[in-house]
PDB file of C-alpha atoms in Angstrom:
ATOM      1  CA  MET A   1       3.023 -12.114 -25.047  1.00  0.00           C
ATOM      2  CA  ALA A   2       1.866  -8.582 -24.430  1.00  0.00           C
ATOM      3  CA  GLN A   3       4.346  -5.925 -23.125  1.00  0.00           C
ATOM      4  CA  ILE A   4       3.359  -4.176 -20.001  1.00  0.00           C
ATOM      5  CA  THR A   5       4.498  -1.261 -17.797  1.00  0.00           C
ATOM      6  CA  LEU A   6       5.664  -1.397 -14.267  1.00  0.00           C
ATOM      7  CA  ILE A   7       2.293  -0.313 -12.857  1.00  0.00           C
ATOM      8  CA  GLU A   8       0.547  -2.973 -14.966  1.00  0.00           C
ATOM      9  CA  ALA A   9       3.017  -5.581 -13.609  1.00  0.00           C
ATOM     10  CA  VAL A  10       1.991  -4.646 -10.112  1.00  0.00           C
ATOM     11  CA  THR A  11      -1.715  -5.123 -11.009  1.00  0.00           C
ATOM     12  CA  GLN A  12      -0.867  -8.441 -12.716  1.00  0.00           C
ATOM     13  CA  ALA A  13       0.959  -9.749  -9.651  1.00  0.00           C
ATOM     14  CA  LEU A  14      -1.802  -8.727  -7.238  1.00  0.00           C
ATOM     15  CA  ALA A  15      -4.438 -10.374  -9.469  1.00  0.00           C
ATOM     16  CA  TYR A  16      -2.398 -13.629  -9.774  1.00  0.00           C
ATOM     17  CA  GLU A  17      -2.021 -13.967  -6.032  1.00  0.00           C
ATOM     18  CA  MET A  18      -5.646 -13.144  -5.357  1.00  0.00           C
ATOM     19  CA  ARG A  19      -6.763 -15.821  -7.819  1.00  0.00           C
ATOM     20  CA  ASN A  20      -4.522 -18.433  -6.289  1.00  0.00           C
ATOM     21  CA  ASP A  21      -4.693 -17.580  -2.636  1.00  0.00           C
ATOM     22  CA  GLU A  22      -7.968 -16.583  -0.985  1.00  0.00           C
ATOM     23  CA  SER A  23      -6.141 -15.226   2.030  1.00  0.00           C
ATOM     24  CA  VAL A  24      -4.719 -12.355   0.000  1.00  0.00           C
ATOM     25  CA  VAL A  25      -6.713  -9.077   0.468  1.00  0.00           C
ATOM     26  CA  VAL A  26      -5.994  -5.547  -0.787  1.00  0.00           C
ATOM     27  CA  LEU A  27      -6.820  -2.478   1.245  1.00  0.00           C
ATOM     28  CA  GLY A  28      -6.261   1.268   1.187  1.00  0.00           C
ATOM     29  CA  GLU A  29      -7.708   4.651   0.225  1.00  0.00           C
ATOM     30  CA  ASP A  30      -9.539   4.488  -3.089  1.00  0.00           C
ATOM     31  CA  VAL A  31      -8.075   1.091  -4.079  1.00  0.00           C
ATOM     32  CA  GLY A  32     -11.519  -0.377  -4.925  1.00  0.00           C
ATOM     33  CA  VAL A  33     -13.933   1.768  -6.834  1.00  0.00           C
ATOM     34  CA  ASN A  34     -11.310   4.073  -8.210  1.00  0.00           C
ATOM     35  CA  GLY A  35      -8.537   1.519  -8.621  1.00  0.00           C
ATOM     36  CA  GLY A  36      -5.933   3.519  -6.659  1.00  0.00           C
ATOM     37  CA  VAL A  37      -4.598   6.987  -7.385  1.00  0.00           C
ATOM     38  CA  PHE A  38      -2.165   5.421  -9.998  1.00  0.00           C
ATOM     39  CA  ARG A  39      -4.620   2.714 -11.010  1.00  0.00           C
ATOM     40  CA  ALA A  40      -2.473  -0.063  -9.581  1.00  0.00           C
ATOM     41  CA  THR A  41      -5.578  -1.892  -8.345  1.00  0.00           C
ATOM     42  CA  GLN A  42      -7.878  -1.100 -11.269  1.00  0.00           C
ATOM     43  CA  GLY A  43     -10.368  -3.810 -11.959  1.00  0.00           C
ATOM     44  CA  LEU A  44      -9.557  -5.894  -8.892  1.00  0.00           C
ATOM     45  CA  GLN A  45     -12.651  -5.049  -6.913  1.00  0.00           C
ATOM     46  CA  GLU A  46     -14.818  -6.093  -9.949  1.00  0.00           C
ATOM     47  CA  GLN A  47     -13.004  -9.448 -10.019  1.00  0.00           C
ATOM     48  CA  PHE A  48     -12.754 -10.221  -6.397  1.00  0.00           C
ATOM     49  CA  GLY A  49     -15.443  -8.251  -4.630  1.00  0.00           C
ATOM     50  CA  GLU A  50     -15.576  -5.614  -1.880  1.00  0.00           C
ATOM     51  CA  MET A  51     -14.608  -8.114   0.882  1.00  0.00           C
ATOM     52  CA  ARG A  52     -11.216  -8.658  -0.693  1.00  0.00           C
ATOM     53  CA  VAL A  53     -10.515  -5.198  -2.223  1.00  0.00           C
ATOM     54  CA  ILE A  54     -11.405  -2.830   0.577  1.00  0.00           C
ATOM     55  CA  ASP A  55     -11.779   0.910   0.356  1.00  0.00           C
ATOM     56  CA  THR A  56     -10.734   2.308   3.762  1.00  0.00           C
ATOM     57  CA  PRO A  57     -11.217   5.630   5.445  1.00  0.00           C
ATOM     58  CA  LEU A  58      -8.620   8.318   4.838  1.00  0.00           C
ATOM     59  CA  ASP A  59      -6.668   7.265   7.853  1.00  0.00           C
ATOM     60  CA  GLU A  60      -3.170   5.774   7.404  1.00  0.00           C
ATOM     61  CA  GLY A  61      -2.913   4.730  11.088  1.00  0.00           C
ATOM     62  CA  THR A  62      -6.088   2.718  10.837  1.00  0.00           C
ATOM     63  CA  ILE A  63      -4.903   1.128   7.560  1.00  0.00           C
ATOM     64  CA  ALA A  64      -1.633  -0.005   9.148  1.00  0.00           C
ATOM     65  CA  GLY A  65      -3.305  -1.323  12.348  1.00  0.00           C
ATOM     66  CA  LEU A  66      -5.956  -3.163  10.334  1.00  0.00           C
ATOM     67  CA  THR A  67      -3.288  -4.676   8.146  1.00  0.00           C
ATOM     68  CA  ILE A  68      -1.416  -6.107  11.131  1.00  0.00           C
ATOM     69  CA  GLY A  69      -4.676  -7.439  12.673  1.00  0.00           C
ATOM     70  CA  LEU A  70      -5.588  -9.259   9.426  1.00  0.00           C
ATOM     71  CA  ALA A  71      -2.018 -10.710   9.075  1.00  0.00           C
ATOM     72  CA  VAL A  72      -1.795 -12.161  12.594  1.00  0.00           C
ATOM     73  CA  GLN A  73      -5.221 -13.813  12.099  1.00  0.00           C
ATOM     74  CA  GLY A  74      -4.112 -15.746   8.976  1.00  0.00           C
ATOM     75  CA  MET A  75      -4.725 -13.331   6.089  1.00  0.00           C
ATOM     76  CA  LYS A  76      -2.139 -11.890   3.696  1.00  0.00           C
ATOM     77  CA  PRO A  77      -3.025  -8.233   3.463  1.00  0.00           C
ATOM     78  CA  VAL A  78      -1.496  -5.882   0.851  1.00  0.00           C
ATOM     79  CA  ALA A  79      -2.026  -2.292   2.026  1.00  0.00           C
ATOM     80  CA  GLU A  80      -1.381   0.802  -0.094  1.00  0.00           C
ATOM     81  CA  ALA A  81      -0.151   4.066   1.080  1.00  0.00           C
ATOM     82  CA  GLN A  82      -1.157   6.412  -1.715  1.00  0.00           C
ATOM     83  CA  PHE A  83       2.236   8.173  -1.634  1.00  0.00           C
ATOM     84  CA  GLU A  84       5.388   7.425   0.297  1.00  0.00           C
ATOM     85  CA  GLY A  85       5.008  10.813   2.015  1.00  0.00           C
ATOM     86  CA  PHE A  86       1.711   9.461   3.554  1.00  0.00           C
ATOM     87  CA  ILE A  87       3.369   6.492   5.164  1.00  0.00           C
ATOM     88  CA  TYR A  88       4.595   8.359   8.235  1.00  0.00           C
ATOM     89  CA  PRO A  89       1.391   7.828  10.302  1.00  0.00           C
ATOM     90  CA  MET A  90       1.798   4.133   9.547  1.00  0.00           C
ATOM     91  CA  MET A  91       5.353   3.918  10.965  1.00  0.00           C
ATOM     92  CA  GLU A  92       4.227   3.529  14.626  1.00  0.00           C
ATOM     93  CA  HIS A  93       2.261   0.346  13.834  1.00  0.00           C
ATOM     94  CA  ILE A  94       4.947  -0.948  11.409  1.00  0.00           C
ATOM     95  CA  ALA A  95       7.975  -0.312  13.731  1.00  0.00           C
ATOM     96  CA  CYS A  96       6.365  -1.110  17.053  1.00  0.00           C
ATOM     97  CA  HIS A  97       4.208  -4.043  16.086  1.00  0.00           C
ATOM     98  CA  ALA A  98       4.646  -5.500  12.630  1.00  0.00           C
ATOM     99  CA  ALA A  99       8.432  -5.624  12.678  1.00  0.00           C
ATOM    100  CA  ARG A 100       8.545  -6.976  16.289  1.00  0.00           C
ATOM    101  CA  MET A 101       5.768  -9.529  16.200  1.00  0.00           C
ATOM    102  CA  ARG A 102       7.968 -12.557  15.413  1.00  0.00           C
ATOM    103  CA  ASN A 103      10.457 -11.641  18.094  1.00  0.00           C
ATOM    104  CA  ARG A 104       7.741 -10.543  20.608  1.00  0.00           C
ATOM    105  CA  THR A 105       5.921 -13.918  20.383  1.00  0.00           C
ATOM    106  CA  ARG A 106       9.136 -16.018  19.973  1.00  0.00           C
ATOM    107  CA  GLY A 107       7.931 -17.124  16.592  1.00  0.00           C
ATOM    108  CA  ARG A 108       4.366 -18.041  17.475  1.00  0.00           C
ATOM    109  CA  MET A 109       2.974 -15.150  15.432  1.00  0.00           C
ATOM    110  CA  THR A 110       4.165 -13.511  12.287  1.00  0.00           C
ATOM    111  CA  VAL A 111       2.956 -10.609  10.115  1.00  0.00           C
ATOM    112  CA  PRO A 112       2.803 -11.752   6.460  1.00  0.00           C
ATOM    113  CA  ALA A 113       1.821  -8.284   5.225  1.00  0.00           C
ATOM    114  CA  VAL A 114       2.942  -5.987   2.459  1.00  0.00           C
ATOM    115  CA  TRP A 115       2.792  -2.204   2.520  1.00  0.00           C
ATOM    116  CA  ARG A 116       2.981  -0.748  -1.004  1.00  0.00           C
ATOM    117  CA  ALA A 117       3.870   2.908  -1.549  1.00  0.00           C
ATOM    118  CA  PRO A 118       4.481   4.871  -4.731  1.00  0.00           C
ATOM    119  CA  TRP A 119       7.940   6.279  -4.113  1.00  0.00           C
ATOM    120  CA  GLY A 120      10.224   9.179  -5.262  1.00  0.00           C
ATOM    121  CA  GLY A 121      10.130  12.259  -7.371  1.00  0.00           C
ATOM    122  CA  GLY A 122      10.034  13.201 -10.953  1.00  0.00           C
ATOM    123  CA  ILE A 123       6.304  13.531 -11.559  1.00  0.00           C
ATOM    124  CA  ARG A 124       5.788  17.256 -10.861  1.00  0.00           C
ATOM    125  CA  ALA A 125       3.812  16.505  -7.634  1.00  0.00           C
ATOM    126  CA  PRO A 126       3.241  18.729  -4.566  1.00  0.00           C
ATOM    127  CA  GLU A 127       4.730  18.372  -1.075  1.00  0.00           C
ATOM    128  CA  HIS A 128       4.620  14.923   0.600  1.00  0.00           C
ATOM    129  CA  HIS A 129       4.055  13.338  -2.835  1.00  0.00           C
ATOM    130  CA  SER A 130       7.700  13.051  -4.031  1.00  0.00           C
ATOM    131  CA  GLU A 131       9.727  11.799  -1.076  1.00  0.00           C
ATOM    132  CA  ALA A 132      12.372   9.137  -1.034  1.00  0.00           C
ATOM    133  CA  ASN A 133      12.345   7.816   2.551  1.00  0.00           C
ATOM    134  CA  GLU A 134      13.460   4.205   2.223  1.00  0.00           C
ATOM    135  CA  HIS A 135      16.371   4.794   4.704  1.00  0.00           C
ATOM    136  CA  LEU A 136      13.862   5.346   7.507  1.00  0.00           C
ATOM    137  CA  PHE A 137      12.821   1.697   7.217  1.00  0.00           C
ATOM    138  CA  THR A 138      16.119   0.022   6.559  1.00  0.00           C
ATOM    139  CA  ASN A 139      17.125   0.674  10.173  1.00  0.00           C
ATOM    140  CA  ILE A 140      14.131  -1.223  11.632  1.00  0.00           C
ATOM    141  CA  PRO A 141      14.967  -4.855  12.379  1.00  0.00           C
ATOM    142  CA  GLY A 142      12.321  -7.347  11.217  1.00  0.00           C
ATOM    143  CA  LEU A 143      11.343  -5.497   8.028  1.00  0.00           C
ATOM    144  CA  ARG A 144      12.178  -6.283   4.460  1.00  0.00           C
ATOM    145  CA  VAL A 145      12.522  -3.162   2.235  1.00  0.00           C
ATOM    146  CA  VAL A 146      12.134  -3.928  -1.473  1.00  0.00           C
ATOM    147  CA  MET A 147      12.185  -1.644  -4.524  1.00  0.00           C
ATOM    148  CA  PRO A 148      11.740  -2.882  -8.064  1.00  0.00           C
ATOM    149  CA  SER A 149      13.220  -1.120 -11.079  1.00  0.00           C
ATOM    150  CA  SER A 150      11.498  -2.731 -14.051  1.00  0.00           C
ATOM    151  CA  PRO A 151       8.139  -4.359 -14.919  1.00  0.00           C
ATOM    152  CA  ALA A 152       9.613  -7.911 -14.662  1.00  0.00           C
ATOM    153  CA  ARG A 153      11.189  -7.273 -11.312  1.00  0.00           C
ATOM    154  CA  ALA A 154       8.059  -5.523 -10.025  1.00  0.00           C
ATOM    155  CA  TYR A 155       5.944  -8.597 -10.874  1.00  0.00           C
ATOM    156  CA  GLY A 156       8.433 -11.194  -9.499  1.00  0.00           C
ATOM    157  CA  LEU A 157       9.431  -9.289  -6.383  1.00  0.00           C
ATOM    158  CA  LEU A 158       5.798  -8.374  -5.409  1.00  0.00           C
ATOM    159  CA  LEU A 159       4.842 -12.045  -5.682  1.00  0.00           C
ATOM    160  CA  ALA A 160       7.735 -12.975  -3.390  1.00  0.00           C
ATOM    161  CA  ALA A 161       6.823 -10.131  -0.959  1.00  0.00           C
ATOM    162  CA  ILE A 162       3.248 -11.328  -0.650  1.00  0.00           C
ATOM    163  CA  ARG A 163       4.365 -14.913  -0.044  1.00  0.00           C
ATOM    164  CA  ASP A 164       6.969 -13.875   2.621  1.00  0.00           C
ATOM    165  CA  PRO A 165       5.937 -14.730   6.107  1.00  0.00           C
ATOM    166  CA  ASP A 166       7.250 -11.455   7.515  1.00  0.00           C
ATOM    167  CA  PRO A 167       6.365  -7.810   6.824  1.00  0.00           C
ATOM    168  CA  VAL A 168       7.649  -6.166   3.596  1.00  0.00           C
ATOM    169  CA  ILE A 169       7.790  -2.469   2.685  1.00  0.00           C
ATOM    170  CA  PHE A 170       7.393  -2.422  -1.150  1.00  0.00           C
ATOM    171  CA  PHE A 171       8.343   0.904  -2.621  1.00  0.00           C
ATOM    172  CA  GLU A 172       7.318   1.427  -6.244  1.00  0.00           C
ATOM    173  CA  PRO A 173       9.280   4.158  -8.144  1.00  0.00           C
ATOM    174  CA  LYS A 174       6.392   6.072  -9.643  1.00  0.00           C
ATOM    175  CA  ARG A 175       8.545   8.044 -12.065  1.00  0.00           C
ATOM    176  CA  ILE A 176       8.943   4.899 -14.072  1.00  0.00           C
ATOM    177  CA  TYR A 177       5.476   3.464 -13.581  1.00  0.00           C
ATOM    178  CA  ARG A 178       4.691   4.017 -17.259  1.00  0.00           C
ATOM    179  CA  GLN A 179       8.112   4.865 -18.675  1.00  0.00           C
ATOM    180  CA  TYR A 180       8.673   1.739 -20.638  1.00  0.00           C
ATOM    181  CA  LYS A 181       7.330  -1.684 -21.259  1.00  0.00           C
ATOM    182  CA  GLU A 182       8.688  -5.214 -21.375  1.00  0.00           C
ATOM    183  CA  GLU A 183       7.353  -8.741 -21.724  1.00  0.00           C
ATOM    184  CA  VAL A 184       6.283 -10.213 -18.314  1.00  0.00           C
ATOM    185  CA  PRO A 185       4.744 -13.667 -18.407  1.00  0.00           C
ATOM    186  CA  ASP A 186       1.890 -14.056 -15.875  1.00  0.00           C
ATOM    187  CA  ASP A 187       3.260 -17.369 -14.695  1.00  0.00           C
ATOM    188  CA  GLY A 188       3.314 -16.804 -10.953  1.00  0.00           C
ATOM    189  CA  GLU A 189       7.193 -17.148 -10.886  1.00  0.00           C
ATOM    190  CA  ALA A 190       8.546 -15.073  -8.015  1.00  0.00           C
ATOM    191  CA  LEU A 191      11.997 -13.524  -8.065  1.00  0.00           C
ATOM    192  CA  PRO A 192      14.230 -14.068  -5.023  1.00  0.00           C
ATOM    193  CA  LEU A 193      14.268 -11.531  -2.275  1.00  0.00           C
ATOM    194  CA  ASP A 194      17.471 -10.493  -0.515  1.00  0.00           C
ATOM    195  CA  VAL A 195      19.385 -10.657  -3.841  1.00  0.00           C
ATOM    196  CA  CYS A 196      21.082  -7.954  -5.888  1.00  0.00           C
ATOM    197  CA  PHE A 197      20.737  -8.108  -9.660  1.00  0.00           C
ATOM    198  CA  VAL A 198      23.815  -7.515 -11.785  1.00  0.00           C
ATOM    199  CA  LEU A 199      22.333  -5.775 -14.811  1.00  0.00           C
ATOM    200  CA  ARG A 200      25.564  -5.056 -16.647  1.00  0.00           C
ATOM    201  CA  ASP A 201      29.031  -6.534 -16.374  1.00  0.00           C
ATOM    202  CA  GLY A 202      32.026  -4.215 -16.104  1.00  0.00           C
ATOM    203  CA  THR A 203      35.661  -4.110 -15.076  1.00  0.00           C
ATOM    204  CA  ASP A 204      36.544  -0.454 -14.231  1.00  0.00           C
ATOM    205  CA  VAL A 205      33.888   0.824 -11.826  1.00  0.00           C
ATOM    206  CA  THR A 206      30.795  -0.427 -10.055  1.00  0.00           C
ATOM    207  CA  LEU A 207      27.554   1.589 -10.114  1.00  0.00           C
ATOM    208  CA  VAL A 208      25.309   0.541  -7.210  1.00  0.00           C
ATOM    209  CA  THR A 209      21.688   1.797  -7.200  1.00  0.00           C
ATOM    210  CA  TRP A 210      18.017   0.883  -6.752  1.00  0.00           C
ATOM    211  CA  GLY A 211      14.566   1.998  -7.942  1.00  0.00           C
ATOM    212  CA  ALA A 212      14.173   4.669 -10.668  1.00  0.00           C
ATOM    213  CA  GLN A 213      17.926   5.471 -10.630  1.00  0.00           C
ATOM    214  CA  VAL A 214      18.690   2.165 -12.341  1.00  0.00           C
ATOM    215  CA  LYS A 215      17.699   3.850 -15.656  1.00  0.00           C
ATOM    216  CA  GLU A 216      20.152   6.733 -15.106  1.00  0.00           C
ATOM    217  CA  CYS A 217      22.932   4.247 -14.099  1.00  0.00           C
ATOM    218  CA  LEU A 218      22.408   2.125 -17.261  1.00  0.00           C
ATOM    219  CA  GLU A 219      22.530   5.274 -19.384  1.00  0.00           C
ATOM    220  CA  ALA A 220      25.583   6.462 -17.549  1.00  0.00           C
ATOM    221  CA  ALA A 221      27.272   3.132 -18.197  1.00  0.00           C
ATOM    222  CA  ASP A 222      26.522   3.545 -21.890  1.00  0.00           C
ATOM    223  CA  GLU A 223      28.081   7.063 -21.858  1.00  0.00           C
ATOM    224  CA  LEU A 224      31.081   5.798 -19.964  1.00  0.00           C
ATOM    225  CA  ALA A 225      31.511   2.953 -22.486  1.00  0.00           C
ATOM    226  CA  GLN A 226      31.887   5.529 -25.247  1.00  0.00           C
ATOM    227  CA  LYS A 227      34.877   6.949 -23.237  1.00  0.00           C
ATOM    228  CA  GLY A 228      36.431   3.527 -22.937  1.00  0.00           C
ATOM    229  CA  ILE A 229      35.303   3.005 -19.282  1.00  0.00           C
ATOM    230  CA  SER A 230      33.672  -0.324 -18.394  1.00  0.00           C
ATOM    231  CA  ALA A 231      30.930   0.113 -15.712  1.00  0.00           C
ATOM    232  CA  GLU A 232      29.210  -2.726 -13.857  1.00  0.00           C
ATOM    233  CA  VAL A 233      25.669  -1.843 -12.812  1.00  0.00           C
ATOM    234  CA  ILE A 234      24.043  -3.430  -9.744  1.00  0.00           C
ATOM    235  CA  ASP A 235      20.324  -3.102  -8.857  1.00  0.00           C
ATOM    236  CA  VAL A 236      20.169  -3.642  -5.043  1.00  0.00           C
ATOM    237  CA  ALA A 237      16.359  -4.482  -5.288  1.00  0.00           C
ATOM    238  CA  THR A 238      16.068  -5.677  -1.687  1.00  0.00           C
ATOM    239  CA  LEU A 239      17.724  -3.086   0.518  1.00  0.00           C
ATOM    240  CA  THR A 240      17.320  -5.040   3.748  1.00  0.00           C
ATOM    241  CA  PRO A 241      18.432  -7.717   4.279  1.00  0.00           C
ATOM    242  CA  LEU A 242      21.188  -6.492   1.957  1.00  0.00           C
ATOM    243  CA  ASP A 243      23.030  -8.844  -0.389  1.00  0.00           C
ATOM    244  CA  PHE A 244      26.328  -7.279   0.346  1.00  0.00           C
ATOM    245  CA  ASP A 245      28.268 -10.261  -1.089  1.00  0.00           C
ATOM    246  CA  THR A 246      27.319  -9.345  -4.665  1.00  0.00           C
ATOM    247  CA  ILE A 247      28.348  -5.761  -4.171  1.00  0.00           C
ATOM    248  CA  ALA A 248      31.633  -6.750  -2.507  1.00  0.00           C
ATOM    249  CA  GLU A 249      32.476  -9.212  -5.309  1.00  0.00           C
ATOM    250  CA  SER A 250      31.927  -6.523  -7.908  1.00  0.00           C
ATOM    251  CA  VAL A 251      33.930  -3.892  -6.105  1.00  0.00           C
ATOM    252  CA  THR A 252      36.757  -6.303  -5.448  1.00  0.00           C
ATOM    253  CA  LYS A 253      36.870  -6.784  -9.251  1.00  0.00           C
ATOM    254  CA  THR A 254      36.617  -3.161 -10.301  1.00  0.00           C
ATOM    255  CA  GLY A 255      38.292  -1.423  -7.394  1.00  0.00           C
ATOM    256  CA  ARG A 256      35.965   1.559  -7.618  1.00  0.00           C
ATOM    257  CA  CYS A 257      32.330   2.210  -6.609  1.00  0.00           C
ATOM    258  CA  VAL A 258      29.721   4.907  -7.138  1.00  0.00           C
ATOM    259  CA  ILE A 259      26.511   4.646  -5.125  1.00  0.00           C
ATOM    260  CA  VAL A 260      23.503   6.387  -6.539  1.00  0.00           C
ATOM    261  CA  HIS A 261      20.240   7.111  -4.737  1.00  0.00           C
ATOM    262  CA  GLU A 262      17.439   9.711  -4.696  1.00  0.00           C
ATOM    263  CA  ALA A 263      17.203  10.148  -0.884  1.00  0.00           C
ATOM    264  CA  PRO A 264      19.158  12.912   0.859  1.00  0.00           C
ATOM    265  CA  LYS A 265      22.839  12.152   1.226  1.00  0.00           C
ATOM    266  CA  THR A 266      23.233  12.278   5.033  1.00  0.00           C
ATOM    267  CA  ALA A 267      22.368   8.927   6.521  1.00  0.00           C
ATOM    268  CA  GLY A 268      20.923   7.695   3.268  1.00  0.00           C
ATOM    269  CA  PHE A 269      21.125   3.940   2.660  1.00  0.00           C
ATOM    270  CA  GLY A 270      24.147   4.568   0.456  1.00  0.00           C
ATOM    271  CA  ALA A 271      26.132   5.546   3.535  1.00  0.00           C
ATOM    272  CA  GLU A 272      25.596   2.037   4.952  1.00  0.00           C
ATOM    273  CA  ILE A 273      26.913   0.415   1.770  1.00  0.00           C
ATOM    274  CA  ALA A 274      29.896   2.814   1.728  1.00  0.00           C
ATOM    275  CA  ALA A 275      30.663   2.024   5.331  1.00  0.00           C
ATOM    276  CA  ARG A 276      30.596  -1.709   4.752  1.00  0.00           C
ATOM    277  CA  LEU A 277      32.843  -1.356   1.765  1.00  0.00           C
ATOM    278  CA  SER A 278      35.360   0.534   3.878  1.00  0.00           C
ATOM    279  CA  GLU A 279      35.130  -2.179   6.591  1.00  0.00           C
ATOM    280  CA  GLU A 280      35.286  -5.254   4.393  1.00  0.00           C
ATOM    281  CA  CYS A 281      36.779  -4.211   1.039  1.00  0.00           C
ATOM    282  CA  LEU A 282      39.219  -1.449   1.896  1.00  0.00           C
ATOM    283  CA  TYR A 283      42.244  -3.172   0.405  1.00  0.00           C
ATOM    284  CA  SER A 284      40.438  -3.739  -2.847  1.00  0.00           C
ATOM    285  CA  LEU A 285      39.477  -0.113  -3.324  1.00  0.00           C
ATOM    286  CA  LEU A 286      41.652   1.952  -5.730  1.00  0.00           C
ATOM    287  CA  ALA A 287      39.719   5.151  -4.995  1.00  0.00           C
ATOM    288  CA  PRO A 288      37.316   6.570  -2.410  1.00  0.00           C
ATOM    289  CA  VAL A 289      33.704   5.524  -2.710  1.00  0.00           C
ATOM    290  CA  GLU A 290      31.614   8.213  -4.398  1.00  0.00           C
ATOM    291  CA  ARG A 291      27.916   8.926  -3.636  1.00  0.00           C
ATOM    292  CA  VAL A 292      25.598  10.641  -6.089  1.00  0.00           C
ATOM    293  CA  THR A 293      22.406  11.383  -4.218  1.00  0.00           C
ATOM    294  CA  GLY A 294      19.615  13.875  -3.532  1.00  0.00           C
ATOM    295  CA  PHE A 295      20.524  16.805  -1.458  1.00  0.00           C
ATOM    296  CA  ASP A 296      20.017  17.426   2.231  1.00  0.00           C
ATOM    297  CA  THR A 297      16.849  19.402   1.671  1.00  0.00           C
ATOM    298  CA  HIS A 298      13.277  18.668   1.084  1.00  0.00           C
ATOM    299  CA  ILE A 299      12.735  17.715  -2.554  1.00  0.00           C
ATOM    300  CA  PRO A 300      11.838  20.951  -4.375  1.00  0.00           C
ATOM    301  CA  LEU A 301       8.730  21.655  -6.441  1.00  0.00           C
ATOM    302  CA  PHE A 302       8.736  20.816 -10.108  1.00  0.00           C
ATOM    303  CA  ARG A 303      10.808  23.759 -11.475  1.00  0.00           C
ATOM    304  CA  LEU A 304      13.893  22.456  -9.612  1.00  0.00           C
ATOM    305  CA  GLU A 305      12.878  18.868  -9.141  1.00  0.00           C
ATOM    306  CA  MET A 306      15.052  17.328 -11.921  1.00  0.00           C
ATOM    307  CA  LYS A 307      18.101  19.253 -10.663  1.00  0.00           C
ATOM    308  CA  TYR A 308      17.645  17.580  -7.303  1.00  0.00           C
ATOM    309  CA  LEU A 309      17.461  14.037  -8.715  1.00  0.00           C
ATOM    310  CA  PRO A 310      20.689  12.191  -9.590  1.00  0.00           C
ATOM    311  CA  SER A 311      21.438  12.759 -13.327  1.00  0.00           C
ATOM    312  CA  VAL A 312      23.468  10.815 -15.876  1.00  0.00           C
ATOM    313  CA  GLU A 313      25.867  13.725 -15.954  1.00  0.00           C
ATOM    314  CA  ARG A 314      26.435  13.567 -12.187  1.00  0.00           C
ATOM    315  CA  ILE A 315      26.979   9.848 -12.239  1.00  0.00           C
ATOM    316  CA  VAL A 316      29.432   9.996 -15.134  1.00  0.00           C
ATOM    317  CA  GLU A 317      31.404  12.768 -13.391  1.00  0.00           C
ATOM    318  CA  ALA A 318      31.596  10.687 -10.177  1.00  0.00           C
ATOM    319  CA  ALA A 319      32.775   7.581 -12.060  1.00  0.00           C
ATOM    320  CA  GLU A 320      35.443   9.581 -13.833  1.00  0.00           C
ATOM    321  CA  ARG A 321      36.646  10.980 -10.460  1.00  0.00           C
ATOM    322  CA  THR A 322      37.156   7.436  -9.158  1.00  0.00           C
ATOM    323  CA  LEU A 323      39.306   6.702 -12.207  1.00  0.00           C
ATOM    324  CA  ALA A 324      41.294   9.941 -11.842  1.00  0.00           C
ATOM    325  CA  ALA A 325      41.998   9.235  -8.130  1.00  0.00           C
ATOM    326  CA  SER A 326      43.670   5.889  -8.666  1.00  0.00           C
TER     327      SER A 326
END
């Protein structure tokens, strides 16, 4: 079995669903002839034709509205926003129509659509090309927000997202698009949505994260292990609906928690997890919950970019503070 990257796993999942479900269509800017800015849809138009892999105008609002129209008429559209910073013009359609359609029609109509967006920093890109804005969508009822952290999870979660009867925002951490490879069988097996994945067992502190920061958390867990500290690592994967039970079970065991995310700290999704831990697990906590995040600024250009992103050093320091506080 060949090893593939995360971006190749996205392509593999799209191709599998398009082969096996004729209602699946792909649309977006440059997704056809050019195969997308990151080549996530490379070769799909040659396989499935221009009616199913559609190059759209450079108009995110039109893409979002067209996606909803296709979905309510029985198609399963997968739309691409070239970068997460380009998704803002889509939000009116997503928040006001896609997320509300099931409720608005009392279940008579749903929007089985996926919006894919390359997400996050770390690739030396200009303004609007490196944003981490997942928290803007986690507060919208009716949406699923999903973010894979490996090739295997990208493949399985994207299959599940396309098959879901309701709208899904699928953020793809582009910093790790081609960072490493793993074996991913093209067997059509979806992974469950709304489930956190425990990637590493531990007893002293819980590291909770998603997307590209999973890599740093696993590396931090290795460094902590060398100091005799056992860290459990949880990949949230589906931010909403949140599988809080898995996080609570881990924190009840370890008594300490460090939440790591790339988005700005204030009102980031980590704040929601921290609030729920204080509400539901307060008597299990041996130390205050720590957050290691981006800063409350726009992500800087490339000279300072890596200083903005959560680092292994910052994660280790936060974990050690939780041990020192108890």
